[in-house]
Amino acid sequence: MNLSLIAPHAGALPIIAATLTAEQYEQTIADIQRFRGRIYVQDEAIPASALDGSGRHYNKLDYSSYHIVARTHEGAITGVMRVPLYVSGAAVWFMQLYHVLERMEPGPKALYSSAIQQFIDQSATTYPFIVEPGGWAVDRQISEKLTGTTLVAATWAFCQLIGGAVAIATATVKHNSAALLKMMGGINCLEGTSNARFYDPFHRCELEIVYFRSDRVNPRFAAMVEEIKGQWQKREAMAA
Ligand SMILES: CC(C)(COP(=O)(O)OP(=O)(O)OC[C@H]1O[C@@H](n2cnc3c(N)ncnc32)[C@H](O)[C@@H]1OP(=O)(O)O)[C@@H](O)C(=O)NCCC(=O)NCCS
């Protein structure tokens, strides 16, 4: 599986240098948006009307985020993950997941907001960054087995490469997405309570908020993370 890390061209923390030309970058973002849009519409996670005229699931957040893209050897995209990056201590209302919290009743909204902010504040002394992985999509018709898992392992690799990060993901319960993240080392701080998952009317499904720390991965996946990190470090050294 060919895994690439796409750095933003503007507006984000320049931790990893951008390697694509402006034209290649624009094309790659368009390809990611079309891919994600197609998979999400097929999955009925979004209506077809959420795509623009060229089939793109347009979101300006894509331009300020890092992306991890899995491709076949021929170059066809098989899976994507978007990784917005923030400095530690960011306010919860500044993050993408706040859109989800805004759709909640005041009680749950206050509960989740303060739990997330507490996690962010506690992590700030140890981890320099926060990431918010999302836009996770795989074409299971053409992907190699474990492409979704590999994209998550690559997110850990990215977090380690930038010097340490905590991650916060709003994951769907369907497709075992949240279960897969927790199996790999993610934590739902409200596990075992009636608030462990909640229904989001926009995505029309149940979601869980799952946290990660870059240095805490299920040992079963540690070798996968190391392998991806090694591949990217080698590529960076060759490009330098
Ligand atoms: C969610 C998604 C990205 C996962 O990608 P994927 O390539 O299918 O994932 P993988 O093959 O690496 O892993 C999934 C497998 O792990 C299994 N798995 C998940 N949690 C597990 C657990 N706790 N223990 C054991 N196995 C588990 C799944 O059952 C699945 O097995 P299967 O292939 O035999 O059905 C993909 O299904 C997708 O794009 N879905 C549509 C969009 C979506 O829901 N995105 C996620 C939004 S949060």
PDB file of C-alpha atoms and ligand atoms in Angstrom:
ATOM      1  CA  MET A   1       0.000   0.000   0.000  1.00  0.00           C
ATOM      2  CA  ASN A   2       1.339   3.408  -0.928  1.00  0.00           C
ATOM      3  CA  LEU A   3       0.743   5.882   1.918  1.00  0.00           C
ATOM      4  CA  SER A   4       1.404   9.564   1.425  1.00  0.00           C
ATOM      5  CA  LEU A   5       1.338  12.457   3.836  1.00  0.00           C
ATOM      6  CA  ILE A   6       0.052  15.685   2.293  1.00  0.00           C
ATOM      7  CA  ALA A   7       1.108  18.852   4.111  1.00  0.00           C
ATOM      8  CA  PRO A   8      -1.004  22.021   3.851  1.00  0.00           C
ATOM      9  CA  HIS A   9       0.301  24.809   1.658  1.00  0.00           C
ATOM     10  CA  ALA A  10      -0.911  27.638   3.873  1.00  0.00           C
ATOM     11  CA  GLY A  11      -2.587  28.497   7.121  1.00  0.00           C
ATOM     12  CA  ALA A  12      -1.366  25.602   9.264  1.00  0.00           C
ATOM     13  CA  LEU A  13       1.564  24.898  11.495  1.00  0.00           C
ATOM     14  CA  PRO A  14       4.433  24.144   9.081  1.00  0.00           C
ATOM     15  CA  ILE A  15       5.811  21.146  10.945  1.00  0.00           C
ATOM     16  CA  ILE A  16       6.328  19.023   7.871  1.00  0.00           C
ATOM     17  CA  ALA A  17       7.287  20.774   4.659  1.00  0.00           C
ATOM     18  CA  ALA A  18       4.905  20.683   1.695  1.00  0.00           C
ATOM     19  CA  THR A  19       6.365  18.693  -1.190  1.00  0.00           C
ATOM     20  CA  LEU A  20       3.712  19.094  -3.903  1.00  0.00           C
ATOM     21  CA  THR A  21       3.617  21.943  -6.394  1.00  0.00           C
ATOM     22  CA  ALA A  22       0.631  24.295  -6.069  1.00  0.00           C
ATOM     23  CA  GLU A  23      -1.041  22.561  -9.032  1.00  0.00           C
ATOM     24  CA  GLN A  24      -0.431  19.033  -7.692  1.00  0.00           C
ATOM     25  CA  TYR A  25      -1.701  20.125  -4.263  1.00  0.00           C
ATOM     26  CA  GLU A  26      -4.941  21.594  -5.667  1.00  0.00           C
ATOM     27  CA  GLN A  27      -5.507  18.422  -7.703  1.00  0.00           C
ATOM     28  CA  THR A  28      -4.848  16.210  -4.664  1.00  0.00           C
ATOM     29  CA  ILE A  29      -7.309  18.110  -2.446  1.00  0.00           C
ATOM     30  CA  ALA A  30      -9.929  17.872  -5.222  1.00  0.00           C
ATOM     31  CA  ASP A  31      -9.281  14.104  -5.552  1.00  0.00           C
ATOM     32  CA  ILE A  32      -9.565  13.613  -1.764  1.00  0.00           C
ATOM     33  CA  GLN A  33     -12.835  15.563  -1.636  1.00  0.00           C
ATOM     34  CA  ARG A  34     -14.311  13.610  -4.562  1.00  0.00           C
ATOM     35  CA  PHE A  35     -13.220  10.290  -3.027  1.00  0.00           C
ATOM     36  CA  ARG A  36     -14.592  11.110   0.426  1.00  0.00           C
ATOM     37  CA  GLY A  37     -17.814  12.470  -1.074  1.00  0.00           C
ATOM     38  CA  ARG A  38     -18.400   9.326  -3.115  1.00  0.00           C
ATOM     39  CA  ILE A  39     -17.829   6.976  -0.152  1.00  0.00           C
ATOM     40  CA  TYR A  40     -19.972   9.030   2.250  1.00  0.00           C
ATOM     41  CA  VAL A  41     -22.855   9.304  -0.230  1.00  0.00           C
ATOM     42  CA  GLN A  42     -22.700   5.541  -0.909  1.00  0.00           C
ATOM     43  CA  ASP A  43     -22.788   5.016   2.855  1.00  0.00           C
ATOM     44  CA  GLU A  44     -25.725   7.477   3.188  1.00  0.00           C
ATOM     45  CA  ALA A  45     -23.687   9.433   5.748  1.00  0.00           C
ATOM     46  CA  ILE A  46     -24.361  12.562   3.656  1.00  0.00           C
ATOM     47  CA  PRO A  47     -26.941  13.298   0.937  1.00  0.00           C
ATOM     48  CA  ALA A  48     -25.796  13.558  -2.703  1.00  0.00           C
ATOM     49  CA  SER A  49     -26.809  17.239  -2.511  1.00  0.00           C
ATOM     50  CA  ALA A  50     -23.852  17.808  -0.114  1.00  0.00           C
ATOM     51  CA  LEU A  51     -21.479  17.378  -3.093  1.00  0.00           C
ATOM     52  CA  ASP A  52     -20.689  20.227  -5.462  1.00  0.00           C
ATOM     53  CA  GLY A  53     -21.133  20.089  -9.242  1.00  0.00           C
ATOM     54  CA  SER A  54     -17.859  18.195  -9.717  1.00  0.00           C
ATOM     55  CA  GLY A  55     -18.650  15.649  -6.993  1.00  0.00           C
ATOM     56  CA  ARG A  56     -16.432  17.275  -4.388  1.00  0.00           C
ATOM     57  CA  HIS A  57     -17.311  17.099  -0.694  1.00  0.00           C
ATOM     58  CA  TYR A  58     -15.878  20.586  -0.336  1.00  0.00           C
ATOM     59  CA  ASN A  59     -14.690  21.807   3.046  1.00  0.00           C
ATOM     60  CA  LYS A  60     -12.223  24.639   3.474  1.00  0.00           C
ATOM     61  CA  LEU A  61     -10.777  22.797   6.477  1.00  0.00           C
ATOM     62  CA  ASP A  62      -9.144  20.466   3.926  1.00  0.00           C
ATOM     63  CA  TYR A  63      -6.790  23.291   2.939  1.00  0.00           C
ATOM     64  CA  SER A  64      -5.454  23.878   6.436  1.00  0.00           C
ATOM     65  CA  SER A  65      -5.184  20.198   7.393  1.00  0.00           C
ATOM     66  CA  TYR A  66      -2.653  17.443   6.828  1.00  0.00           C
ATOM     67  CA  HIS A  67      -3.997  14.429   4.909  1.00  0.00           C
ATOM     68  CA  ILE A  68      -2.999  10.797   4.796  1.00  0.00           C
ATOM     69  CA  VAL A  69      -3.827   9.135   1.488  1.00  0.00           C
ATOM     70  CA  ALA A  70      -3.635   5.405   0.665  1.00  0.00           C
ATOM     71  CA  ARG A  71      -3.299   4.472  -3.016  1.00  0.00           C
ATOM     72  CA  THR A  72      -2.876   1.429  -5.159  1.00  0.00           C
ATOM     73  CA  HIS A  73       0.473   1.023  -6.943  1.00  0.00           C
ATOM     74  CA  GLU A  74      -1.285   2.446 -10.010  1.00  0.00           C
ATOM     75  CA  GLY A  75      -2.141   5.618  -8.060  1.00  0.00           C
ATOM     76  CA  ALA A  76      -5.883   5.168  -7.435  1.00  0.00           C
ATOM     77  CA  ILE A  77      -6.987   6.431  -4.012  1.00  0.00           C
ATOM     78  CA  THR A  78      -8.217   3.634  -1.742  1.00  0.00           C
ATOM     79  CA  GLY A  79      -8.531   5.511   1.557  1.00  0.00           C
ATOM     80  CA  VAL A  80      -8.181   8.946   3.149  1.00  0.00           C
ATOM     81  CA  MET A  81      -7.841  10.546   6.563  1.00  0.00           C
ATOM     82  CA  ARG A  82      -7.858  14.295   7.274  1.00  0.00           C
ATOM     83  CA  VAL A  83      -5.733  15.509  10.194  1.00  0.00           C
ATOM     84  CA  PRO A  84      -6.258  19.138  11.307  1.00  0.00           C
ATOM     85  CA  LEU A  85      -3.483  20.246  13.666  1.00  0.00           C
ATOM     86  CA  TYR A  86      -3.753  22.692  16.590  1.00  0.00           C
ATOM     87  CA  VAL A  87      -1.303  23.844  19.247  1.00  0.00           C
ATOM     88  CA  SER A  88      -1.879  22.308  22.657  1.00  0.00           C
ATOM     89  CA  GLY A  89      -4.367  24.003  24.923  1.00  0.00           C
ATOM     90  CA  ALA A  90      -6.696  25.044  22.047  1.00  0.00           C
ATOM     91  CA  ALA A  91     -10.264  25.877  23.021  1.00  0.00           C
ATOM     92  CA  VAL A  92     -12.856  23.220  22.292  1.00  0.00           C
ATOM     93  CA  TRP A  93     -15.051  25.718  20.420  1.00  0.00           C
ATOM     94  CA  PHE A  94     -12.154  26.219  17.969  1.00  0.00           C
ATOM     95  CA  MET A  95     -12.255  22.597  16.869  1.00  0.00           C
ATOM     96  CA  GLN A  96     -14.248  20.883  14.144  1.00  0.00           C
ATOM     97  CA  LEU A  97     -16.069  18.675  16.657  1.00  0.00           C
ATOM     98  CA  TYR A  98     -17.703  21.754  18.121  1.00  0.00           C
ATOM     99  CA  HIS A  99     -20.189  21.621  15.202  1.00  0.00           C
ATOM    100  CA  VAL A 100     -21.341  18.273  16.620  1.00  0.00           C
ATOM    101  CA  LEU A 101     -21.591  19.680  20.162  1.00  0.00           C
ATOM    102  CA  GLU A 102     -23.641  22.633  18.891  1.00  0.00           C
ATOM    103  CA  ARG A 103     -26.338  20.249  17.693  1.00  0.00           C
ATOM    104  CA  MET A 104     -26.784  18.819  21.218  1.00  0.00           C
ATOM    105  CA  GLU A 105     -29.245  19.777  23.934  1.00  0.00           C
ATOM    106  CA  PRO A 106     -27.710  22.206  26.480  1.00  0.00           C
ATOM    107  CA  GLY A 107     -27.122  19.487  29.151  1.00  0.00           C
ATOM    108  CA  PRO A 108     -25.104  17.030  27.023  1.00  0.00           C
ATOM    109  CA  LYS A 109     -23.399  19.921  25.223  1.00  0.00           C
ATOM    110  CA  ALA A 110     -22.060  21.272  28.543  1.00  0.00           C
ATOM    111  CA  LEU A 111     -21.017  17.773  29.667  1.00  0.00           C
ATOM    112  CA  TYR A 112     -19.085  16.918  26.484  1.00  0.00           C
ATOM    113  CA  SER A 113     -17.581  20.414  26.118  1.00  0.00           C
ATOM    114  CA  SER A 114     -16.163  20.381  29.617  1.00  0.00           C
ATOM    115  CA  ALA A 115     -14.943  16.747  29.367  1.00  0.00           C
ATOM    116  CA  ILE A 116     -13.127  17.509  26.087  1.00  0.00           C
ATOM    117  CA  GLN A 117     -11.681  20.786  27.369  1.00  0.00           C
ATOM    118  CA  GLN A 118     -10.445  18.995  30.477  1.00  0.00           C
ATOM    119  CA  PHE A 119      -8.693  16.371  28.323  1.00  0.00           C
ATOM    120  CA  ILE A 120      -7.110  19.127  26.195  1.00  0.00           C
ATOM    121  CA  ASP A 121      -5.933  21.108  29.223  1.00  0.00           C
ATOM    122  CA  GLN A 122      -4.528  18.059  31.013  1.00  0.00           C
ATOM    123  CA  SER A 123      -2.612  16.995  27.886  1.00  0.00           C
ATOM    124  CA  ALA A 124      -1.127  20.434  27.246  1.00  0.00           C
ATOM    125  CA  THR A 125       1.810  20.028  29.608  1.00  0.00           C
ATOM    126  CA  THR A 126       2.981  16.778  27.949  1.00  0.00           C
ATOM    127  CA  TYR A 127       2.007  17.012  24.277  1.00  0.00           C
ATOM    128  CA  PRO A 128       2.795  20.019  22.059  1.00  0.00           C
ATOM    129  CA  PHE A 129      -0.072  19.441  19.611  1.00  0.00           C
ATOM    130  CA  ILE A 130      -3.668  18.333  19.294  1.00  0.00           C
ATOM    131  CA  VAL A 131      -4.973  16.701  16.125  1.00  0.00           C
ATOM    132  CA  GLU A 132      -8.532  15.998  15.138  1.00  0.00           C
ATOM    133  CA  PRO A 133      -8.549  13.041  12.746  1.00  0.00           C
ATOM    134  CA  GLY A 134     -11.680  12.797  10.624  1.00  0.00           C
ATOM    135  CA  GLY A 135     -12.949  12.480   7.064  1.00  0.00           C
ATOM    136  CA  TRP A 136     -11.923   8.810   7.355  1.00  0.00           C
ATOM    137  CA  ALA A 137     -13.082   6.881   4.308  1.00  0.00           C
ATOM    138  CA  VAL A 138     -12.077   3.681   2.546  1.00  0.00           C
ATOM    139  CA  ASP A 139     -13.254   2.185  -0.732  1.00  0.00           C
ATOM    140  CA  ARG A 140     -13.646  -1.425   0.366  1.00  0.00           C
ATOM    141  CA  GLN A 141     -14.199  -2.539  -3.259  1.00  0.00           C
ATOM    142  CA  ILE A 142     -10.632  -1.769  -4.292  1.00  0.00           C
ATOM    143  CA  SER A 143      -8.699  -1.383  -1.036  1.00  0.00           C
ATOM    144  CA  GLU A 144      -6.251  -3.849   0.425  1.00  0.00           C
ATOM    145  CA  LYS A 145      -7.377  -5.460   3.665  1.00  0.00           C
ATOM    146  CA  LEU A 146      -6.834  -3.301   6.758  1.00  0.00           C
ATOM    147  CA  THR A 147      -6.625  -0.015   4.852  1.00  0.00           C
ATOM    148  CA  GLY A 148      -8.756   1.716   7.515  1.00  0.00           C
ATOM    149  CA  THR A 149      -6.541   0.345  10.286  1.00  0.00           C
ATOM    150  CA  THR A 150      -3.410   1.432   8.403  1.00  0.00           C
ATOM    151  CA  LEU A 151      -4.749   4.995   8.064  1.00  0.00           C
ATOM    152  CA  VAL A 152      -5.285   5.127  11.831  1.00  0.00           C
ATOM    153  CA  ALA A 153      -1.787   3.707  12.470  1.00  0.00           C
ATOM    154  CA  ALA A 154      -0.461   6.371  10.065  1.00  0.00           C
ATOM    155  CA  THR A 155      -2.194   9.050  12.146  1.00  0.00           C
ATOM    156  CA  TRP A 156      -0.280   7.796  15.196  1.00  0.00           C
ATOM    157  CA  ALA A 157       2.934   7.819  13.118  1.00  0.00           C
ATOM    158  CA  PHE A 158       2.234  11.421  12.112  1.00  0.00           C
ATOM    159  CA  CYS A 159       1.602  12.436  15.748  1.00  0.00           C
ATOM    160  CA  GLN A 160       4.912  10.878  16.795  1.00  0.00           C
ATOM    161  CA  LEU A 161       6.805  12.506  13.914  1.00  0.00           C
ATOM    162  CA  ILE A 162       5.675  15.996  14.926  1.00  0.00           C
ATOM    163  CA  GLY A 163       6.981  15.463  18.449  1.00  0.00           C
ATOM    164  CA  GLY A 164       3.873  14.202  20.229  1.00  0.00           C
ATOM    165  CA  ALA A 165       0.161  14.928  20.097  1.00  0.00           C
ATOM    166  CA  VAL A 166      -3.155  13.956  21.533  1.00  0.00           C
ATOM    167  CA  ALA A 167      -5.946  13.190  19.108  1.00  0.00           C
ATOM    168  CA  ILE A 168      -9.678  13.639  19.494  1.00  0.00           C
ATOM    169  CA  ALA A 169     -11.979  11.873  17.026  1.00  0.00           C
ATOM    170  CA  THR A 170     -15.751  11.859  16.678  1.00  0.00           C
ATOM    171  CA  ALA A 171     -16.250   8.342  15.374  1.00  0.00           C
ATOM    172  CA  THR A 172     -19.356   6.609  14.144  1.00  0.00           C
ATOM    173  CA  VAL A 173     -20.506   3.484  15.924  1.00  0.00           C
ATOM    174  CA  LYS A 174     -21.501   1.907  12.591  1.00  0.00           C
ATOM    175  CA  HIS A 175     -18.866   0.006  10.577  1.00  0.00           C
ATOM    176  CA  ASN A 176     -17.207  -0.631  13.966  1.00  0.00           C
ATOM    177  CA  SER A 177     -15.353   2.655  13.441  1.00  0.00           C
ATOM    178  CA  ALA A 178     -15.301   3.662  17.117  1.00  0.00           C
ATOM    179  CA  ALA A 179     -14.618   0.047  18.163  1.00  0.00           C
ATOM    180  CA  LEU A 180     -11.675  -0.155  15.779  1.00  0.00           C
ATOM    181  CA  LEU A 181     -10.176   3.068  17.161  1.00  0.00           C
ATOM    182  CA  LYS A 182     -10.564   1.821  20.746  1.00  0.00           C
ATOM    183  CA  MET A 183      -9.120  -1.561  19.866  1.00  0.00           C
ATOM    184  CA  MET A 184      -6.019   0.213  18.527  1.00  0.00           C
ATOM    185  CA  GLY A 185      -5.519   2.231  21.714  1.00  0.00           C
ATOM    186  CA  GLY A 186      -8.149   4.982  21.707  1.00  0.00           C
ATOM    187  CA  ILE A 187     -10.126   5.717  24.871  1.00  0.00           C
ATOM    188  CA  ASN A 188     -13.717   6.809  25.377  1.00  0.00           C
ATOM    189  CA  CYS A 189     -13.592   8.615  28.734  1.00  0.00           C
ATOM    190  CA  LEU A 190     -17.346   8.116  29.209  1.00  0.00           C
ATOM    191  CA  GLU A 191     -17.230   4.358  28.484  1.00  0.00           C
ATOM    192  CA  GLY A 192     -19.665   2.421  30.652  1.00  0.00           C
ATOM    193  CA  THR A 193     -21.934   5.439  31.238  1.00  0.00           C
ATOM    194  CA  SER A 194     -25.185   6.357  29.486  1.00  0.00           C
ATOM    195  CA  ASN A 195     -23.253   9.169  27.750  1.00  0.00           C
ATOM    196  CA  ALA A 196     -20.680   6.872  26.113  1.00  0.00           C
ATOM    197  CA  ARG A 197     -22.356   7.418  22.738  1.00  0.00           C
ATOM    198  CA  PHE A 198     -24.904   9.888  21.411  1.00  0.00           C
ATOM    199  CA  TYR A 199     -27.110  10.334  18.354  1.00  0.00           C
ATOM    200  CA  ASP A 200     -26.091  13.052  15.891  1.00  0.00           C
ATOM    201  CA  PRO A 201     -29.045  14.177  13.741  1.00  0.00           C
ATOM    202  CA  PHE A 202     -26.815  15.593  10.992  1.00  0.00           C
ATOM    203  CA  HIS A 203     -24.911  12.334  10.393  1.00  0.00           C
ATOM    204  CA  ARG A 204     -28.044  10.345  11.271  1.00  0.00           C
ATOM    205  CA  CYS A 205     -26.076   7.901  13.389  1.00  0.00           C
ATOM    206  CA  GLU A 206     -24.566   7.333  16.805  1.00  0.00           C
ATOM    207  CA  LEU A 207     -21.155   8.779  17.571  1.00  0.00           C
ATOM    208  CA  GLU A 208     -18.501   8.318  20.217  1.00  0.00           C
ATOM    209  CA  ILE A 209     -15.727  10.706  21.164  1.00  0.00           C
ATOM    210  CA  VAL A 210     -12.453   8.789  21.190  1.00  0.00           C
ATOM    211  CA  TYR A 211      -9.142  10.145  22.504  1.00  0.00           C
ATOM    212  CA  PHE A 212      -5.591   9.036  21.717  1.00  0.00           C
ATOM    213  CA  ARG A 213      -2.136   9.840  22.982  1.00  0.00           C
ATOM    214  CA  SER A 214       0.658   9.501  20.422  1.00  0.00           C
ATOM    215  CA  ASP A 215       2.844   7.417  22.744  1.00  0.00           C
ATOM    216  CA  ARG A 216       0.066   5.021  23.749  1.00  0.00           C
ATOM    217  CA  VAL A 217      -0.862   2.581  21.048  1.00  0.00           C
ATOM    218  CA  ASN A 218      -1.993  -1.028  21.468  1.00  0.00           C
ATOM    219  CA  PRO A 219       1.298  -3.004  21.310  1.00  0.00           C
ATOM    220  CA  ARG A 220      -0.251  -5.115  18.517  1.00  0.00           C
ATOM    221  CA  PHE A 221      -0.109  -2.041  16.249  1.00  0.00           C
ATOM    222  CA  ALA A 222       3.179  -0.526  17.425  1.00  0.00           C
ATOM    223  CA  ALA A 223       5.202  -2.239  14.659  1.00  0.00           C
ATOM    224  CA  MET A 224       2.766  -0.931  12.020  1.00  0.00           C
ATOM    225  CA  VAL A 225       3.197   2.620  13.358  1.00  0.00           C
ATOM    226  CA  GLU A 226       7.009   2.268  13.384  1.00  0.00           C
ATOM    227  CA  GLU A 227       7.035   0.896   9.828  1.00  0.00           C
ATOM    228  CA  ILE A 228       4.992   3.843   8.494  1.00  0.00           C
ATOM    229  CA  LYS A 229       7.142   6.338  10.386  1.00  0.00           C
ATOM    230  CA  GLY A 230      10.281   4.731   8.956  1.00  0.00           C
ATOM    231  CA  GLN A 231       8.894   4.890   5.397  1.00  0.00           C
ATOM    232  CA  TRP A 232       8.038   8.592   5.717  1.00  0.00           C
ATOM    233  CA  GLN A 233      11.372   9.477   7.344  1.00  0.00           C
ATOM    234  CA  LYS A 234      13.217   7.707   4.527  1.00  0.00           C
ATOM    235  CA  ARG A 235      11.198   9.588   1.893  1.00  0.00           C
ATOM    236  CA  GLU A 236      11.821  12.908   3.629  1.00  0.00           C
ATOM    237  CA  ALA A 237      15.567  12.205   3.813  1.00  0.00           C
ATOM    238  CA  MET A 238      15.628  11.332   0.091  1.00  0.00           C
ATOM    239  CA  ALA A 239      13.722  14.497  -0.811  1.00  0.00           C
ATOM    240  CA  ALA A 240      16.107  16.704   1.231  1.00  0.00           C
TER     241      ALA A 240
HETATM  242  C1  LIG B   1     -14.719   2.919   8.733  1.00  0.00           C
HETATM  243  C2  LIG B   1     -13.814   2.547   7.572  1.00  0.00           C
HETATM  244  C3  LIG B   1     -12.913   3.749   7.236  1.00  0.00           C
HETATM  245  C4  LIG B   1     -12.936   1.356   8.007  1.00  0.00           C
HETATM  246  O1  LIG B   1     -12.053   1.017   6.953  1.00  0.00           O
HETATM  247  P1  LIG B   1     -11.738  -0.524   6.580  1.00  0.00           P
HETATM  248  O2  LIG B   1     -10.640  -0.527   5.569  1.00  0.00           O
HETATM  249  O3  LIG B   1     -12.972  -1.209   6.280  1.00  0.00           O
HETATM  250  O4  LIG B   1     -11.128  -1.014   7.970  1.00  0.00           O
HETATM  251  P2  LIG B   1     -10.224  -2.291   8.239  1.00  0.00           P
HETATM  252  O5  LIG B   1     -10.388  -3.327   7.182  1.00  0.00           O
HETATM  253  O6  LIG B   1      -8.845  -1.830   8.558  1.00  0.00           O
HETATM  254  O7  LIG B   1     -10.860  -2.792   9.633  1.00  0.00           O
HETATM  255  C5  LIG B   1     -12.192  -3.131   9.720  1.00  0.00           C
HETATM  256  C6  LIG B   1     -12.235  -4.552  10.260  1.00  0.00           C
HETATM  257  O8  LIG B   1     -11.834  -4.540  11.637  1.00  0.00           O
HETATM  258  C7  LIG B   1     -12.832  -5.174  12.395  1.00  0.00           C
HETATM  259  N1  LIG B   1     -12.907  -4.611  13.744  1.00  0.00           N
HETATM  260  C8  LIG B   1     -13.358  -3.421  14.090  1.00  0.00           C
HETATM  261  N2  LIG B   1     -13.298  -3.277  15.415  1.00  0.00           N
HETATM  262  C9  LIG B   1     -12.797  -4.416  15.902  1.00  0.00           C
HETATM  263  C10 LIG B   1     -12.509  -4.879  17.209  1.00  0.00           C
HETATM  264  N3  LIG B   1     -12.728  -4.124  18.299  1.00  0.00           N
HETATM  265  N4  LIG B   1     -11.980  -6.112  17.338  1.00  0.00           N
HETATM  266  C11 LIG B   1     -11.759  -6.876  16.261  1.00  0.00           C
HETATM  267  N5  LIG B   1     -12.024  -6.489  15.004  1.00  0.00           N
HETATM  268  C12 LIG B   1     -12.534  -5.272  14.840  1.00  0.00           C
HETATM  269  C13 LIG B   1     -14.092  -4.899  11.601  1.00  0.00           C
HETATM  270  O9  LIG B   1     -15.130  -5.767  11.936  1.00  0.00           O
HETATM  271  C14 LIG B   1     -13.628  -5.105  10.182  1.00  0.00           C
HETATM  272  O10 LIG B   1     -13.514  -6.481   9.881  1.00  0.00           O
HETATM  273  P3  LIG B   1     -14.041  -7.105   8.489  1.00  0.00           P
HETATM  274  O11 LIG B   1     -13.190  -6.463   7.409  1.00  0.00           O
HETATM  275  O12 LIG B   1     -13.776  -8.548   8.659  1.00  0.00           O
HETATM  276  O13 LIG B   1     -15.466  -6.712   8.380  1.00  0.00           O
HETATM  277  C15 LIG B   1     -14.629   2.112   6.289  1.00  0.00           C
HETATM  278  O14 LIG B   1     -15.488   1.067   6.622  1.00  0.00           O
HETATM  279  C16 LIG B   1     -15.434   3.259   5.654  1.00  0.00           C
HETATM  280  O15 LIG B   1     -14.912   4.014   4.857  1.00  0.00           O
HETATM  281  N6  LIG B   1     -16.745   3.358   6.011  1.00  0.00           N
HETATM  282  C17 LIG B   1     -17.611   4.380   5.439  1.00  0.00           C
HETATM  283  C18 LIG B   1     -17.277   5.775   5.972  1.00  0.00           C
HETATM  284  C19 LIG B   1     -17.158   5.800   7.494  1.00  0.00           C
HETATM  285  O16 LIG B   1     -17.976   5.248   8.205  1.00  0.00           O
HETATM  286  N7  LIG B   1     -16.085   6.470   7.994  1.00  0.00           N
HETATM  287  C20 LIG B   1     -15.787   6.543   9.417  1.00  0.00           C
HETATM  288  C21 LIG B   1     -16.344   7.776  10.000  1.00  0.00           C
HETATM  289  S1  LIG B   1     -15.863   7.866  11.712  1.00  0.00           S
END
